[in-house]
């Protein structure tokens, strides 16, 4: 039995036949010597104990140097001289636990004595509870360091750093994320961090990598660090450091493609590749024409939506323009029109029927298509087939369409053609569902029409003429860059398409993209683009061909980081065990997903960049700067409330720059054609509020798109005391002004939030989608709001205000103020579920019309009594009441209308105010109240 295996000193027990000596072991069963003499047993016990003690003390002495080294570092954690980061303390913990397992845990307190026990106790405590000791060490270091560097923090910038900024500088975890809200002084933090690392002797300048996204930002940061601290640290863009890495590994830097720095040249290259492929390769040209003709827009129909409002909203975000040039009302009509054009069949879309129909109380009949040579009509009916219990089939309509009314409309149209002996060809939604809409159409037309297919070249020239190539080339270009930077393969895209059920459109797109990408890579001809640059550099760092000198990596605007850039940072971090990542950013300002930025890298910062300690992965530290030096309280708090409607955004506290003494956010309603006049009114008010001796105020005009930019030269001439500038919201990042005016906050494709959202195809090469509706557009709005120091004015159409404006006005939490005057309310549209919005008509009267004016057509006059408000029905009554007190009989036919007196061929009667859209009527009576009669329901298919 080895002395090492003894668990304790031997024990003696007196029995009837003598003394029993028990020796306990950790490795074997206890050994008991029985019936020994008392003296012999005692003597033997003393000899074993002495030998055991000598053995333990010898073992301890053998590891004395190792123990002392570990002990000194553990004891130093009480007042550490450097930040006890996980990467620094994890090796110490490994050493302590290895020593504890191999020796300390096996030493017996009785054998080594109280002095030795006290000596090893701190190491054993650290091994068993390292997190507490490290946390205490961090707290002690931070407190002492903040005091030690107080003068530095007071003087590094023109104003002393805030407590939060100071904390972010001295914290030096494996990965540190500084949450820098709008106007919180993030540049001051990076400047101070870089200077502190060098001045404190933590790093040499060449060991610090300072990364920015834009070249001008990098230059500005380099100048600022040196000017503020005297420390010569050169900030670089991701592309610059990547290019340097490639040059070091390869011995020279490959030529950069001409289009790499010119977005227009890049898009033009894609357009040229498309054109060349159409004219050169027949199979590819077919794929390209097929996509333009049938998959350019998202192939959704009314069957994909539960309400009219959702369907109309989707349709307004699509440009359903045919190859012939007209706009159609549904995707299936688009397919039919483009098939006719491809096959050289001349047609008219929605012509007025050639025969006059007897008075029906509705607009003239307009069939979907008329073929000009043959005179044949085509009607496309939105019906599908459904099997019923007895095995037969019935026709059904989309969820929000009245089936009986729609089927009656189909019968009416068939009768019209039968009565006037015109040929009607019918197509149905169920044919597309079954994959035979166009083949079926070809069969039906075969007896009447000779097809004359147009050549791909001719069709492509037409596509160019319609300017559809421009947007598609941008889509292809964006897809290509994201495809390369994300390291995707075509197989990856196809797999993801199947998972997301994007269907034939995605496959049609990939059939075009594959040859375009192949040709693009050929045309690089040995040169590289920015995507190649980042990925090649990351590969060299990952494989060790590039040896990084960097121990601290400081990243500005971290919310804009992409997967490829993150890969480069991780590769550089992995080269040495003690490399730190210090990231400054604001997830509330992450607005460049279209350029590849991945907000999830910031939201899961610890998982992506953190260290490991005591079995815990993703160890990192987050510091919230909180305080804004820009916006007054009303703007700062409203912006915070607005962006946090999305629960996925990281919670941050805001300390505003000051207290507003008057309303800070206003919404101004703009009638059609009044944009310039309303802007001038706002600028006049801003200028008039300036004190005579005040310096000129800065005014920043913001637009979601550049096309909303007004005539700046004229505005500057009229308001010389205002420094007026215009930026798109994306270009305004980092800017601020005394007063901000947000232009065109309207609904619609090019409104705000933009309805030209990322094409779903981009999801094949994009980070996972965010579940919250308009998540990124909400962050764009936050950026716009937080450019303002004192006031924010939002100009919004009174006919089509954006959903953001509606939210801001309705919720008292935002404290929004509308200017004096009549503020027309919004009401729900009973026809489609959208909004009825008050507008001023050409006749000067106020009308309420549905926001989906192209599709719904619900239009109501304001109350005839007050001329401004909209009468609304009351549950349980047959009356419609206005806020002004006027009442009207409700319409028996529709939900929104009411009856007014009209004259007809048979005298006076009560008719709906929505006539001719609604033909609801009632008889007049000689008494005070009207006798309502519900007329026969008219078809409105």
PDB file of C-alpha atoms in Angstrom, residues 131-247:
ATOM      1  CA  UNK A 131     -15.898  33.137 -10.849  1.00  0.00           C
ATOM      2  CA  UNK A 132     -16.335  34.908  -7.527  1.00  0.00           C
ATOM      3  CA  UNK A 133     -12.623  35.646  -7.206  1.00  0.00           C
ATOM      4  CA  UNK A 134     -12.401  36.901 -10.795  1.00  0.00           C
ATOM      5  CA  UNK A 135     -15.486  39.102 -10.355  1.00  0.00           C
ATOM      6  CA  UNK A 136     -14.029  40.590  -7.167  1.00  0.00           C
ATOM      7  CA  UNK A 137     -10.746  41.157  -8.956  1.00  0.00           C
ATOM      8  CA  UNK A 138     -12.492  42.941 -11.828  1.00  0.00           C
ATOM      9  CA  UNK A 139     -14.356  45.229  -9.424  1.00  0.00           C
ATOM     10  CA  UNK A 140     -11.161  46.069  -7.532  1.00  0.00           C
ATOM     11  CA  UNK A 141      -9.205  46.749 -10.719  1.00  0.00           C
ATOM     12  CA  UNK A 142     -11.893  48.963 -12.274  1.00  0.00           C
ATOM     13  CA  UNK A 143     -12.261  51.070  -9.123  1.00  0.00           C
ATOM     14  CA  UNK A 144      -8.513  51.606  -8.794  1.00  0.00           C
ATOM     15  CA  UNK A 145      -7.960  52.193 -12.510  1.00  0.00           C
ATOM     16  CA  UNK A 146     -10.696  54.802 -12.800  1.00  0.00           C
ATOM     17  CA  UNK A 147      -9.064  56.705  -9.966  1.00  0.00           C
ATOM     18  CA  UNK A 148      -5.528  56.236 -11.344  1.00  0.00           C
ATOM     19  CA  UNK A 149      -6.470  57.621 -14.781  1.00  0.00           C
ATOM     20  CA  UNK A 150      -8.859  60.340 -13.667  1.00  0.00           C
ATOM     21  CA  UNK A 151      -6.772  63.209 -15.091  1.00  0.00           C
ATOM     22  CA  UNK A 152      -6.460  61.387 -18.398  1.00  0.00           C
ATOM     23  CA  UNK A 153     -10.239  60.907 -18.637  1.00  0.00           C
ATOM     24  CA  UNK A 154     -10.832  64.524 -17.666  1.00  0.00           C
ATOM     25  CA  UNK A 155      -8.621  65.889 -20.435  1.00  0.00           C
ATOM     26  CA  UNK A 156      -8.540  63.409 -23.361  1.00  0.00           C
ATOM     27  CA  UNK A 157     -11.521  65.202 -24.987  1.00  0.00           C
ATOM     28  CA  UNK A 158     -12.695  68.807 -24.853  1.00  0.00           C
ATOM     29  CA  UNK A 159     -15.208  67.727 -22.198  1.00  0.00           C
ATOM     30  CA  UNK A 160     -14.488  65.176 -19.447  1.00  0.00           C
ATOM     31  CA  UNK A 161     -15.613  61.662 -20.290  1.00  0.00           C
ATOM     32  CA  UNK A 162     -18.819  60.439 -18.640  1.00  0.00           C
ATOM     33  CA  UNK A 163     -18.684  57.652 -16.028  1.00  0.00           C
ATOM     34  CA  UNK A 164     -20.011  55.198 -18.638  1.00  0.00           C
ATOM     35  CA  UNK A 165     -17.362  56.205 -21.174  1.00  0.00           C
ATOM     36  CA  UNK A 166     -14.588  55.827 -18.577  1.00  0.00           C
ATOM     37  CA  UNK A 167     -15.865  52.389 -17.609  1.00  0.00           C
ATOM     38  CA  UNK A 168     -15.894  51.236 -21.236  1.00  0.00           C
ATOM     39  CA  UNK A 169     -12.241  52.269 -21.609  1.00  0.00           C
ATOM     40  CA  UNK A 170     -10.849  50.415 -18.564  1.00  0.00           C
ATOM     41  CA  UNK A 171     -12.952  47.270 -19.068  1.00  0.00           C
ATOM     42  CA  UNK A 172     -10.757  44.874 -21.053  1.00  0.00           C
ATOM     43  CA  UNK A 173     -12.600  41.573 -21.331  1.00  0.00           C
ATOM     44  CA  UNK A 174     -11.882  39.008 -24.080  1.00  0.00           C
ATOM     45  CA  UNK A 175     -14.737  40.657 -25.939  1.00  0.00           C
ATOM     46  CA  UNK A 176     -16.203  43.996 -24.903  1.00  0.00           C
ATOM     47  CA  UNK A 177     -19.308  45.473 -26.509  1.00  0.00           C
ATOM     48  CA  UNK A 178     -19.952  49.160 -25.986  1.00  0.00           C
ATOM     49  CA  UNK A 179     -23.578  50.075 -26.715  1.00  0.00           C
ATOM     50  CA  UNK A 180     -23.260  53.584 -28.087  1.00  0.00           C
ATOM     51  CA  UNK A 181     -26.667  55.117 -28.764  1.00  0.00           C
ATOM     52  CA  UNK A 182     -27.149  58.067 -31.078  1.00  0.00           C
ATOM     53  CA  UNK A 183     -25.074  61.037 -29.942  1.00  0.00           C
ATOM     54  CA  UNK A 184     -23.480  59.184 -27.018  1.00  0.00           C
ATOM     55  CA  UNK A 185     -19.859  59.962 -27.935  1.00  0.00           C
ATOM     56  CA  UNK A 186     -18.678  56.654 -29.404  1.00  0.00           C
ATOM     57  CA  UNK A 187     -15.762  58.285 -31.235  1.00  0.00           C
ATOM     58  CA  UNK A 188     -14.551  59.709 -27.919  1.00  0.00           C
ATOM     59  CA  UNK A 189     -14.611  56.192 -26.461  1.00  0.00           C
ATOM     60  CA  UNK A 190     -12.558  54.649 -29.281  1.00  0.00           C
ATOM     61  CA  UNK A 191     -10.089  57.532 -29.191  1.00  0.00           C
ATOM     62  CA  UNK A 192      -9.650  57.222 -25.430  1.00  0.00           C
ATOM     63  CA  UNK A 193      -9.432  53.414 -25.573  1.00  0.00           C
ATOM     64  CA  UNK A 194      -6.617  53.437 -28.119  1.00  0.00           C
ATOM     65  CA  UNK A 195      -4.674  56.103 -26.250  1.00  0.00           C
ATOM     66  CA  UNK A 196      -5.198  54.395 -22.876  1.00  0.00           C
ATOM     67  CA  UNK A 197      -3.903  51.033 -24.123  1.00  0.00           C
ATOM     68  CA  UNK A 198      -0.618  52.620 -25.192  1.00  0.00           C
ATOM     69  CA  UNK A 199      -0.184  55.104 -22.337  1.00  0.00           C
ATOM     70  CA  UNK A 200      -0.949  52.428 -19.732  1.00  0.00           C
ATOM     71  CA  UNK A 201       1.703  50.186 -21.274  1.00  0.00           C
ATOM     72  CA  UNK A 202      -0.854  47.497 -22.085  1.00  0.00           C
ATOM     73  CA  UNK A 203      -0.054  47.499 -25.817  1.00  0.00           C
ATOM     74  CA  UNK A 204       2.399  48.958 -28.281  1.00  0.00           C
ATOM     75  CA  UNK A 205       0.803  51.013 -31.105  1.00  0.00           C
ATOM     76  CA  UNK A 206       1.607  48.301 -33.665  1.00  0.00           C
ATOM     77  CA  UNK A 207      -0.316  45.752 -31.577  1.00  0.00           C
ATOM     78  CA  UNK A 208      -3.565  47.712 -31.931  1.00  0.00           C
ATOM     79  CA  UNK A 209      -5.817  47.304 -34.975  1.00  0.00           C
ATOM     80  CA  UNK A 210      -8.358  50.111 -35.270  1.00  0.00           C
ATOM     81  CA  UNK A 211     -11.058  49.254 -37.810  1.00  0.00           C
ATOM     82  CA  UNK A 212     -13.644  51.503 -39.471  1.00  0.00           C
ATOM     83  CA  UNK A 213     -16.042  50.828 -42.339  1.00  0.00           C
ATOM     84  CA  UNK A 214     -15.482  53.914 -44.469  1.00  0.00           C
ATOM     85  CA  UNK A 215     -12.186  55.413 -45.632  1.00  0.00           C
ATOM     86  CA  UNK A 216     -13.053  58.936 -44.465  1.00  0.00           C
ATOM     87  CA  UNK A 217     -14.097  57.608 -41.037  1.00  0.00           C
ATOM     88  CA  UNK A 218     -10.761  55.779 -40.715  1.00  0.00           C
ATOM     89  CA  UNK A 219      -8.788  58.887 -41.662  1.00  0.00           C
ATOM     90  CA  UNK A 220     -10.742  61.052 -39.236  1.00  0.00           C
ATOM     91  CA  UNK A 221     -10.231  58.538 -36.434  1.00  0.00           C
ATOM     92  CA  UNK A 222      -6.456  58.307 -37.038  1.00  0.00           C
ATOM     93  CA  UNK A 223      -6.104  62.087 -36.911  1.00  0.00           C
ATOM     94  CA  UNK A 224      -8.258  62.332 -33.811  1.00  0.00           C
ATOM     95  CA  UNK A 225      -6.372  59.647 -31.859  1.00  0.00           C
ATOM     96  CA  UNK A 226      -2.995  61.260 -32.576  1.00  0.00           C
ATOM     97  CA  UNK A 227      -4.228  64.817 -31.948  1.00  0.00           C
ATOM     98  CA  UNK A 228      -5.894  63.927 -28.651  1.00  0.00           C
ATOM     99  CA  UNK A 229      -3.253  61.596 -27.268  1.00  0.00           C
ATOM    100  CA  UNK A 230      -0.063  61.948 -29.265  1.00  0.00           C
ATOM    101  CA  UNK A 231      -0.280  58.213 -30.001  1.00  0.00           C
ATOM    102  CA  UNK A 232       0.329  57.385 -33.696  1.00  0.00           C
ATOM    103  CA  UNK A 233      -2.231  54.649 -34.358  1.00  0.00           C
ATOM    104  CA  UNK A 234      -3.444  54.356 -37.949  1.00  0.00           C
ATOM    105  CA  UNK A 235      -7.117  53.400 -38.299  1.00  0.00           C
ATOM    106  CA  UNK A 236      -7.872  51.248 -41.328  1.00  0.00           C
ATOM    107  CA  UNK A 237     -10.889  50.042 -43.217  1.00  0.00           C
ATOM    108  CA  UNK A 238     -11.609  46.324 -43.382  1.00  0.00           C
ATOM    109  CA  UNK A 239     -10.661  46.367 -47.050  1.00  0.00           C
ATOM    110  CA  UNK A 240      -7.363  48.133 -46.383  1.00  0.00           C
ATOM    111  CA  UNK A 241      -6.206  45.626 -43.758  1.00  0.00           C
ATOM    112  CA  UNK A 242      -7.393  42.741 -45.939  1.00  0.00           C
ATOM    113  CA  UNK A 243      -5.440  44.116 -48.914  1.00  0.00           C
ATOM    114  CA  UNK A 244      -2.341  44.471 -46.722  1.00  0.00           C
ATOM    115  CA  UNK A 245      -2.662  40.868 -45.525  1.00  0.00           C
ATOM    116  CA  UNK A 246      -2.889  39.605 -49.099  1.00  0.00           C
ATOM    117  CA  UNK A 247       0.162  41.665 -50.076  1.00  0.00           C
TER     118      UNK A 247
END
